[in-house]
Coordinates of C-alpha atoms and ligand atoms in Angstrom, one line a residue:
M770 CA -12.1 24.4 15.8
P771 CA -11.4 22.1 12.9
V772 CA -9.0 19.2 13.5
I773 CA -6.4 18.4 10.9
V774 CA -4.3 15.3 11.1
Q775 CA -0.9 15.5 9.4
K776 CA 1.3 12.4 8.9
F777 CA 5.0 12.5 8.0
G778 CA 6.8 9.5 6.7
G779 CA 10.3 8.3 7.3
T780 CA 12.1 10.4 4.6
S781 CA 10.2 13.5 5.9
V782 CA 11.7 13.1 9.4
A783 CA 15.1 11.6 8.3
D784 CA 17.2 14.2 10.1
L785 CA 17.0 17.2 12.4
D786 CA 16.7 19.7 9.6
R787 CA 13.9 17.8 8.1
I788 CA 12.2 17.6 11.5
R789 CA 12.4 21.4 11.7
N790 CA 10.9 21.6 8.2
V791 CA 8.1 19.4 9.4
A792 CA 7.6 21.6 12.5
R793 CA 7.1 24.6 10.1
K794 CA 4.4 22.7 8.2
V795 CA 2.7 22.0 11.5
K796 CA 3.0 25.6 12.5
R797 CA 1.3 26.7 9.3
E798 CA -1.8 24.6 10.1
V799 CA -1.8 25.9 13.6
D800 CA -1.6 29.5 12.4
R801 CA -4.6 28.8 10.1
G802 CA -6.6 28.3 13.2
N803 CA -6.7 24.4 13.3
Q804 CA -6.2 22.0 16.1
V805 CA -3.4 19.7 14.8
A806 CA -2.6 16.1 15.6
V807 CA 0.6 14.9 13.9
V808 CA 1.5 11.2 13.3
V809 CA 5.1 10.4 12.6
S810 CA 7.1 7.5 11.3
A811 CA 10.5 6.5 12.4
M812 CA 13.5 8.2 10.6
S813 CA 14.0 6.4 7.3
G814 CA 16.0 3.2 7.6
V815 CA 15.6 3.0 11.4
T816 CA 12.8 0.4 11.4
D817 CA 14.7 -1.8 8.9
Q818 CA 17.7 -1.6 11.2
L819 CA 15.7 -2.6 14.3
V820 CA 14.0 -5.5 12.4
N821 CA 17.5 -6.7 11.4
M822 CA 18.8 -6.7 14.9
T823 CA 15.8 -8.7 16.2
R824 CA 16.2 -11.2 13.4
Q825 CA 19.8 -11.7 14.2
L826 CA 18.9 -12.7 17.7
S827 CA 15.8 -14.7 17.1
G828 CA 13.8 -16.7 14.6
L829 CA 10.7 -14.9 16.0
S830 CA 8.8 -18.1 16.2
T831 CA 7.3 -17.8 19.6
P832 CA 4.6 -15.5 20.9
S833 CA 6.9 -13.9 23.4
A834 CA 9.6 -13.3 20.8
L835 CA 6.9 -11.5 18.7
E836 CA 6.0 -9.4 21.7
E837 CA 9.6 -8.3 22.1
Y838 CA 9.9 -7.7 18.3
D839 CA 7.1 -5.1 18.6
T840 CA 8.7 -3.5 21.7
I841 CA 11.9 -3.1 19.7
V842 CA 10.7 -2.1 16.2
S843 CA 8.2 0.4 17.5
S844 CA 10.9 2.4 19.2
G845 CA 11.9 4.5 16.1
E846 CA 8.6 6.3 16.3
Q847 CA 9.1 7.1 19.9
V848 CA 12.2 9.0 19.0
T849 CA 10.7 11.0 16.2
A850 CA 7.6 11.9 18.2
G851 CA 9.7 13.3 21.0
L852 CA 12.0 15.2 18.6
L853 CA 9.2 16.8 16.7
A854 CA 7.4 17.8 19.9
L855 CA 10.7 19.4 21.1
A856 CA 11.2 21.2 17.8
L857 CA 7.7 22.6 18.0
N858 CA 8.2 23.8 21.5
E859 CA 11.4 25.5 20.4
M860 CA 9.4 27.4 17.8
G861 CA 7.0 28.5 20.5
I862 CA 4.2 26.0 19.6
P863 CA 3.0 24.1 22.6
A864 CA 3.2 20.4 21.8
R865 CA 3.5 17.0 23.5
S866 CA 4.3 13.5 22.3
W867 CA 1.9 10.5 22.6
L868 CA 2.9 6.9 22.4
G869 CA 0.3 4.3 21.3
W870 CA -0.3 3.1 24.9
Q871 CA -0.7 6.6 26.2
L872 CA -3.7 7.4 24.0
P873 CA -4.4 4.5 24.1
L874 CA -4.7 3.1 20.6
V875 CA -6.0 -0.4 21.4
S876 CA -5.1 -3.2 19.0
D877 CA -5.5 -6.9 18.8
A878 CA -2.6 -9.2 19.8
A879 CA -1.5 -10.2 16.3
H880 CA 2.1 -8.9 16.9
G881 CA 3.9 -7.5 13.9
K882 CA 0.6 -7.1 12.0
A883 CA -1.9 -6.0 14.6
R884 CA -5.3 -4.4 13.7
I885 CA -6.7 -1.4 15.5
H886 CA -9.7 -2.0 17.6
D887 CA -10.3 1.4 19.1
I888 CA -8.7 4.8 19.7
K889 CA -9.6 6.4 23.0
S890 CA -9.7 10.1 22.0
D891 CA -10.7 11.7 25.4
A892 CA -7.2 12.5 26.6
I893 CA -5.7 13.7 23.3
M894 CA -8.8 15.8 22.7
E895 CA -8.5 17.4 26.1
S896 CA -4.8 18.2 25.3
L897 CA -5.8 19.7 21.9
N898 CA -8.5 21.8 23.5
E899 CA -5.8 23.1 25.9
G900 CA -4.0 24.5 22.9
N901 CA -1.4 21.8 22.4
V902 CA -0.3 20.1 19.2
A903 CA -0.4 16.3 19.7
V904 CA 2.5 14.4 18.2
V905 CA 1.6 10.8 18.0
A906 CA 4.0 7.9 17.4
G907 CA 2.7 6.0 14.4
F908 CA 2.8 2.3 13.7
Q909 CA 2.1 1.3 17.4
G910 CA -0.7 0.4 19.7
V911 CA -1.2 -1.6 22.8
D912 CA -3.0 -5.0 23.1
E913 CA -5.4 -6.1 25.7
H914 CA -2.6 -7.6 27.8
G915 CA -0.8 -4.2 27.9
R916 CA 1.9 -5.2 25.4
I917 CA 3.0 -2.9 22.6
S918 CA 1.9 -4.0 19.2
T919 CA 2.8 -2.8 15.7
L920 CA 0.5 -2.4 12.7
G921 CA 2.6 -4.0 9.9
R922 CA 5.2 -2.2 7.8
G923 CA 4.1 1.1 6.6
G924 CA 1.5 1.1 9.4
S925 CA 1.8 4.8 10.3
D926 CA -0.5 5.6 7.4
T927 CA -3.1 3.5 9.1
S928 CA -2.4 5.1 12.5
A929 CA -3.0 8.5 10.9
V930 CA -6.3 7.6 9.2
A931 CA -7.6 5.9 12.3
L932 CA -6.7 8.9 14.4
A933 CA -8.4 11.2 11.8
A934 CA -11.6 9.1 12.0
A935 CA -11.5 9.1 15.9
L936 CA -11.0 12.9 16.0
K937 CA -13.5 13.5 13.2
A938 CA -10.8 15.4 11.5
Q939 CA -11.6 17.6 8.5
R940 CA -8.7 16.2 6.6
C941 CA -5.8 13.7 6.9
D942 CA -2.8 15.0 5.1
I943 CA -0.2 12.3 4.4
Y944 CA 3.1 13.9 3.7
T945 CA 5.6 11.7 1.8
D946 CA 8.5 12.0 -0.7
V947 CA 6.2 12.1 -3.8
D948 CA 3.9 15.0 -4.4
G949 CA 0.8 12.9 -5.2
I950 CA -0.6 10.0 -7.1
Y951 CA 0.3 9.9 -10.8
T952 CA -1.3 8.4 -13.8
C953 CA 1.7 6.1 -14.1
D954 CA 5.2 5.9 -12.6
P955 CA 6.8 9.2 -13.9
R956 CA 10.3 7.7 -13.8
I957 CA 9.2 5.5 -16.7
V958 CA 6.4 7.4 -18.4
T959 CA 7.7 11.0 -18.6
K960 CA 4.2 12.2 -19.8
A961 CA 2.5 10.9 -16.6
H962 CA 0.7 13.6 -14.7
K963 CA -0.5 14.1 -11.2
L964 CA -4.1 13.2 -10.4
H965 CA -6.1 15.8 -8.4
R966 CA -8.7 13.3 -7.2
V967 CA -8.6 9.5 -7.0
A968 CA -11.4 7.2 -5.8
Y969 CA -10.5 5.0 -2.8
E970 CA -11.3 1.9 -4.8
E971 CA -8.8 3.0 -7.5
I972 CA -6.1 3.6 -5.0
L973 CA -6.7 0.2 -3.5
E974 CA -6.2 -1.4 -6.9
M975 CA -3.2 0.7 -7.6
A976 CA -1.6 -0.1 -4.2
S977 CA -2.1 -3.8 -4.5
Q978 CA -0.7 -3.5 -8.1
G979 CA 2.6 -2.2 -6.9
A980 CA 2.2 1.5 -6.7
K981 CA 3.1 1.6 -3.1
V982 CA 2.3 5.1 -1.9
L983 CA 0.0 4.2 1.1
Q984 CA -0.4 1.2 3.3
T985 CA -3.4 -0.7 1.8
R986 CA -5.1 -1.0 5.1
S987 CA -5.1 2.8 5.6
V988 CA -7.0 3.3 2.4
E989 CA -9.6 0.7 3.4
M990 CA -10.0 2.5 6.7
A991 CA -10.4 5.9 5.0
M992 CA -13.0 4.4 2.7
N993 CA -15.0 2.8 5.5
H994 CA -14.9 5.9 7.6
G995 CA -15.2 8.6 4.9
V996 CA -11.8 10.2 5.9
R997 CA -10.7 12.7 3.3
V998 CA -7.0 11.8 2.7
Q999 CA -4.6 14.0 0.8
V1000 CA -1.3 12.7 -0.4
L1001 CA 1.3 15.4 -0.7
S1002 CA 5.1 16.1 -0.5
S1003 CA 6.8 17.4 2.5
F1004 CA 9.5 18.9 0.3
S1005 CA 7.4 21.2 -1.8
D1006 CA 4.2 23.3 -1.5
A1007 CA 2.5 21.7 -4.5
E1008 CA -1.1 20.6 -4.1
G1009 CA -1.4 16.9 -3.7
T1010 CA -3.9 14.2 -4.6
L1011 CA -7.2 13.9 -2.7
L1012 CA -8.7 10.5 -2.1
V1013 CA -12.5 10.7 -2.4
D1014 CA -15.6 8.6 -2.9
E1015 CA -16.3 7.4 -6.4
E1016 CA -19.1 9.9 -6.9
E1017 CA -16.8 12.8 -6.2
V1018 CA -14.5 11.9 -9.1
V1019 CA -15.7 14.6 -11.5
E1020 CA -13.7 13.7 -14.6
R1021 CA -14.9 10.4 -15.8
K1022 CA -11.9 9.2 -17.9
R1023 CA -11.9 5.7 -19.3
I1024 CA -8.8 4.9 -17.3
T1025 CA -7.5 6.7 -14.3
G1026 CA -4.0 5.2 -14.0
I1027 CA -1.7 2.4 -15.1
A1028 CA 0.3 0.4 -12.5
Y1029 CA 2.9 -2.3 -12.8
S1030 CA 4.7 -4.9 -10.7
R1031 CA 7.9 -6.7 -11.4
D1032 CA 7.5 -8.8 -8.3
E1033 CA 5.9 -11.6 -10.2
A1034 CA 6.7 -15.2 -11.2
R1035 CA 4.6 -17.6 -13.3
I1036 CA 4.1 -21.3 -12.7
T1037 CA 2.5 -23.6 -15.1
L1038 CA 1.4 -27.2 -14.5
T1039 CA 0.6 -29.1 -17.7
S1040 CA -1.8 -32.0 -18.3
V1041 CA -3.5 -31.9 -15.0
A1042 CA -6.5 -34.3 -14.7
N1043 CA -9.7 -32.2 -15.3
I1044 CA -11.7 -33.5 -12.4
P1045 CA -13.3 -31.9 -9.3
G1046 CA -10.9 -31.2 -6.4
V1047 CA -7.7 -30.7 -8.4
S1048 CA -7.6 -27.0 -8.0
A1049 CA -8.0 -27.4 -4.2
E1050 CA -5.1 -29.9 -4.3
I1051 CA -2.9 -27.3 -6.0
F1052 CA -3.9 -24.1 -4.2
G1053 CA -4.7 -25.5 -0.7
P1054 CA -1.1 -26.4 0.2
L1055 CA 0.1 -23.0 -1.3
A1056 CA -2.3 -21.1 1.0
D1057 CA -1.1 -23.3 3.9
A1058 CA 2.5 -22.3 3.1
N1059 CA 1.4 -18.6 3.2
I1060 CA 2.1 -18.1 -0.5
N1061 CA -0.1 -15.5 -2.1
V1062 CA -1.4 -16.6 -5.4
D1063 CA -2.6 -13.8 -7.7
M1064 CA -3.6 -14.5 -11.3
I1065 CA -4.9 -17.9 -12.2
V1066 CA -5.9 -19.4 -15.6
Q1067 CA -6.9 -22.8 -16.5
N1068 CA -7.1 -24.0 -20.2
V1069 CA -8.9 -27.3 -20.8
S1070 CA -7.5 -29.3 -23.6
E1071 CA -9.6 -30.6 -26.5
G1072 CA -11.7 -33.5 -25.3
G1073 CA -11.6 -32.0 -21.8
A1074 CA -9.8 -34.8 -20.0
E1075 CA -6.8 -32.7 -19.1
T1076 CA -6.1 -29.1 -18.3
D1077 CA -3.1 -26.8 -18.0
V1078 CA -3.1 -24.5 -14.9
T1079 CA -1.0 -21.3 -14.8
F1080 CA -0.8 -18.9 -11.9
T1081 CA 1.4 -16.2 -10.5
V1082 CA 3.1 -15.8 -7.1
P1083 CA 5.5 -13.1 -5.7
R1084 CA 8.9 -13.6 -7.2
G1085 CA 10.5 -14.2 -3.8
D1086 CA 8.1 -17.1 -3.2
L1087 CA 8.8 -18.9 -6.5
K1088 CA 11.2 -21.5 -5.2
N1089 CA 9.0 -22.3 -2.2
A1090 CA 5.9 -22.5 -4.3
L1091 CA 7.5 -25.0 -6.7
A1092 CA 8.6 -27.1 -3.8
V1093 CA 5.1 -27.1 -2.4
V1094 CA 3.6 -28.1 -5.8
E1095 CA 6.2 -30.9 -6.3
K1096 CA 5.3 -32.3 -2.9
S1097 CA 1.7 -32.9 -4.1
R1098 CA 2.7 -34.3 -7.5
D1099 CA 1.2 -37.7 -6.6
K1100 CA -2.2 -36.1 -5.9
I1101 CA -2.3 -33.6 -8.7
K1102 CA -0.7 -35.9 -11.3
Y1103 CA 0.6 -33.1 -13.6
K1104 CA 2.8 -34.0 -16.5
S1105 CA 5.3 -31.1 -16.2
L1106 CA 6.0 -28.2 -14.0
N1107 CA 7.6 -25.1 -15.5
S1108 CA 8.1 -21.5 -14.3
D1109 CA 9.4 -18.1 -15.3
D1110 CA 10.5 -15.3 -13.1
S1111 CA 11.1 -12.7 -15.8
V1112 CA 7.5 -11.6 -16.0
A1113 CA 5.7 -8.4 -15.0
K1114 CA 2.1 -7.5 -14.4
V1115 CA 0.7 -4.4 -16.0
S1116 CA -2.7 -3.1 -15.0
V1117 CA -5.1 -0.4 -16.2
I1118 CA -7.3 0.9 -13.5
G1119 CA -10.3 3.2 -13.4
V1120 CA -13.9 3.6 -12.1
G1121 CA -14.7 4.8 -15.6
M1122 CA -14.6 1.2 -16.7
R1123 CA -18.0 0.7 -15.2
S1124 CA -19.5 3.1 -17.8
H1125 CA -17.2 2.7 -20.8
V1126 CA -17.0 -0.3 -23.1
G1127 CA -14.1 -1.6 -25.1
I1128 CA -11.4 -0.9 -22.5
A1129 CA -10.0 -4.4 -22.5
Q1130 CA -10.1 -4.7 -26.2
E1131 CA -8.1 -1.4 -26.5
M1132 CA -5.5 -2.8 -24.1
F1133 CA -5.0 -6.0 -26.0
K1134 CA -4.8 -4.2 -29.3
T1135 CA -2.3 -1.7 -28.1
L1136 CA 0.0 -4.4 -26.8
A1137 CA -0.5 -6.5 -29.9
D1138 CA 0.5 -3.5 -32.1
K1139 CA 3.8 -3.4 -30.1
G1140 CA 4.3 -7.1 -30.5
I1141 CA 3.9 -7.8 -26.8
N1142 CA 2.5 -11.2 -26.0
I1143 CA 0.0 -11.6 -23.2
L1144 CA 0.6 -14.6 -20.9
V1145 CA -2.2 -14.3 -18.4
I1146 CA -5.2 -11.9 -18.1
S1147 CA -7.2 -11.2 -15.0
T1148 CA -9.9 -8.6 -14.3
S1149 CA -12.0 -6.9 -11.6
E1150 CA -14.8 -4.4 -12.1
I1151 CA -12.4 -1.5 -12.3
K1152 CA -9.1 -3.2 -13.3
I1153 CA -7.6 -5.2 -16.2
S1154 CA -4.2 -6.9 -15.6
V1155 CA -2.0 -8.7 -18.0
L1156 CA 1.1 -10.7 -17.4
I1157 CA 3.9 -10.0 -20.0
A1158 CA 7.6 -10.6 -20.4
E1159 CA 9.4 -8.3 -18.0
E1160 CA 11.6 -6.8 -20.7
Y1161 CA 8.5 -5.1 -22.3
T1162 CA 7.3 -3.4 -19.1
E1163 CA 8.4 0.1 -20.1
L1164 CA 7.2 -0.2 -23.7
A1165 CA 3.8 -1.5 -22.5
L1166 CA 3.3 1.3 -19.9
R1167 CA 4.2 4.1 -22.4
A1168 CA 2.0 2.6 -25.2
L1169 CA -1.0 2.2 -22.9
H1170 CA -0.6 5.6 -21.4
T1171 CA -0.8 7.1 -24.9
A1172 CA -3.6 4.9 -26.1
Y1173 CA -5.9 5.8 -23.2
G1174 CA -5.3 9.5 -23.7
L1175 CA -3.4 10.1 -20.5
D1176 CA -0.3 11.8 -21.9
T1177 CA 0.2 15.4 -21.0
E1178 CA 0.9 17.7 -24.0
Ligands
LIG1905 N1 8.4 2.8 10.6 C1 7.4 1.8 10.1 C2 8.0 1.2 8.9 O1 9.0 1.5 8.4 C3 6.1 2.3 10.0 C4 5.9 3.4 8.9 O2 6.9 4.0 8.5 O3 4.8 3.6 8.5 O4 7.3 0.3 8.4
MG1906 MG1 5.1 4.7 4.1

């Protein structure tokens, strides 16, 4: 019998009515003759509440505090797994709940952001073969010391994909509150449309660009294990978006989608000595302070003795980043330090970039025609990102969506 993994996020299990609705979606797959393993998140808002409570009690700076953190914040999934199993039983579908340690889903001991080592599938497979639906608490595992671990916020997606790989599932359906992946945020670009297929690589670029539909790690795992993931809504019966290998993306558009992030801040250091080792003096301490630097540009002045260095960091890290840079002023010897937190990053993404030319040029021209100044540019093989003033975000997204022929008629 084919195995299907279904994953339901926090909004899909937010109350008992919604849990009954989820049970009906599970029943439908059972009625189609599938063996079904379901992975659930905590009810929406619950994990936040639990995190809050732990933070009020502790700075979470010791290993044992982090172990308790995981014991506490993983509990929301225990509740929803039990409730869904109960709802299924009430509908006449045999089901049982599974906690991470009961499978077990074995993880490393990096509490709060653990990685999955292995899923032992014998026990759950046996239960499926006996005709039961398995309802698995997402987000949690057990480390080698027998302590509960969690997989990072949004980690139930990764639980689901890992389980689908372990059970050699035919498909991993991720039910969420959006009905798929769109060419652009439909709240901003009304002409955005749903994509039927997206390459794993594209989703990875979109996710890290701020289109937060799936936990990034779950997509990497799906790509590495060839898991067919479908993103769809638990509130409608519409077809979702399928994540596939690049070769399976039939329609080779120039651009697949456009993403944006407002969680950006720019920092510029002027007149830095243009000598070996200076970049390390700037970015080493930032890395040590756990600040994630994204875009970087360096412009060497005429004569080449000095250079300006501009880079971006998450907006919430700006103050911290400035403090870190100021601390090394004696070593870096910059003339001035300035920053701007009213910037946004807009990115065009698509595997079609590998076979089409002129994509960057088109982006720059489209923005220029709208009078939008580009502050920083960065690229990868399938992505071009620009940093612009935040106030032009919507205008840029709409103009690019039209320019690349993505508008629906
Ligand atoms: N409940 C966890 C969170 O809110 C895990 C998940 O929902 O994926 O991050
Ligand atoms: Mg999620």
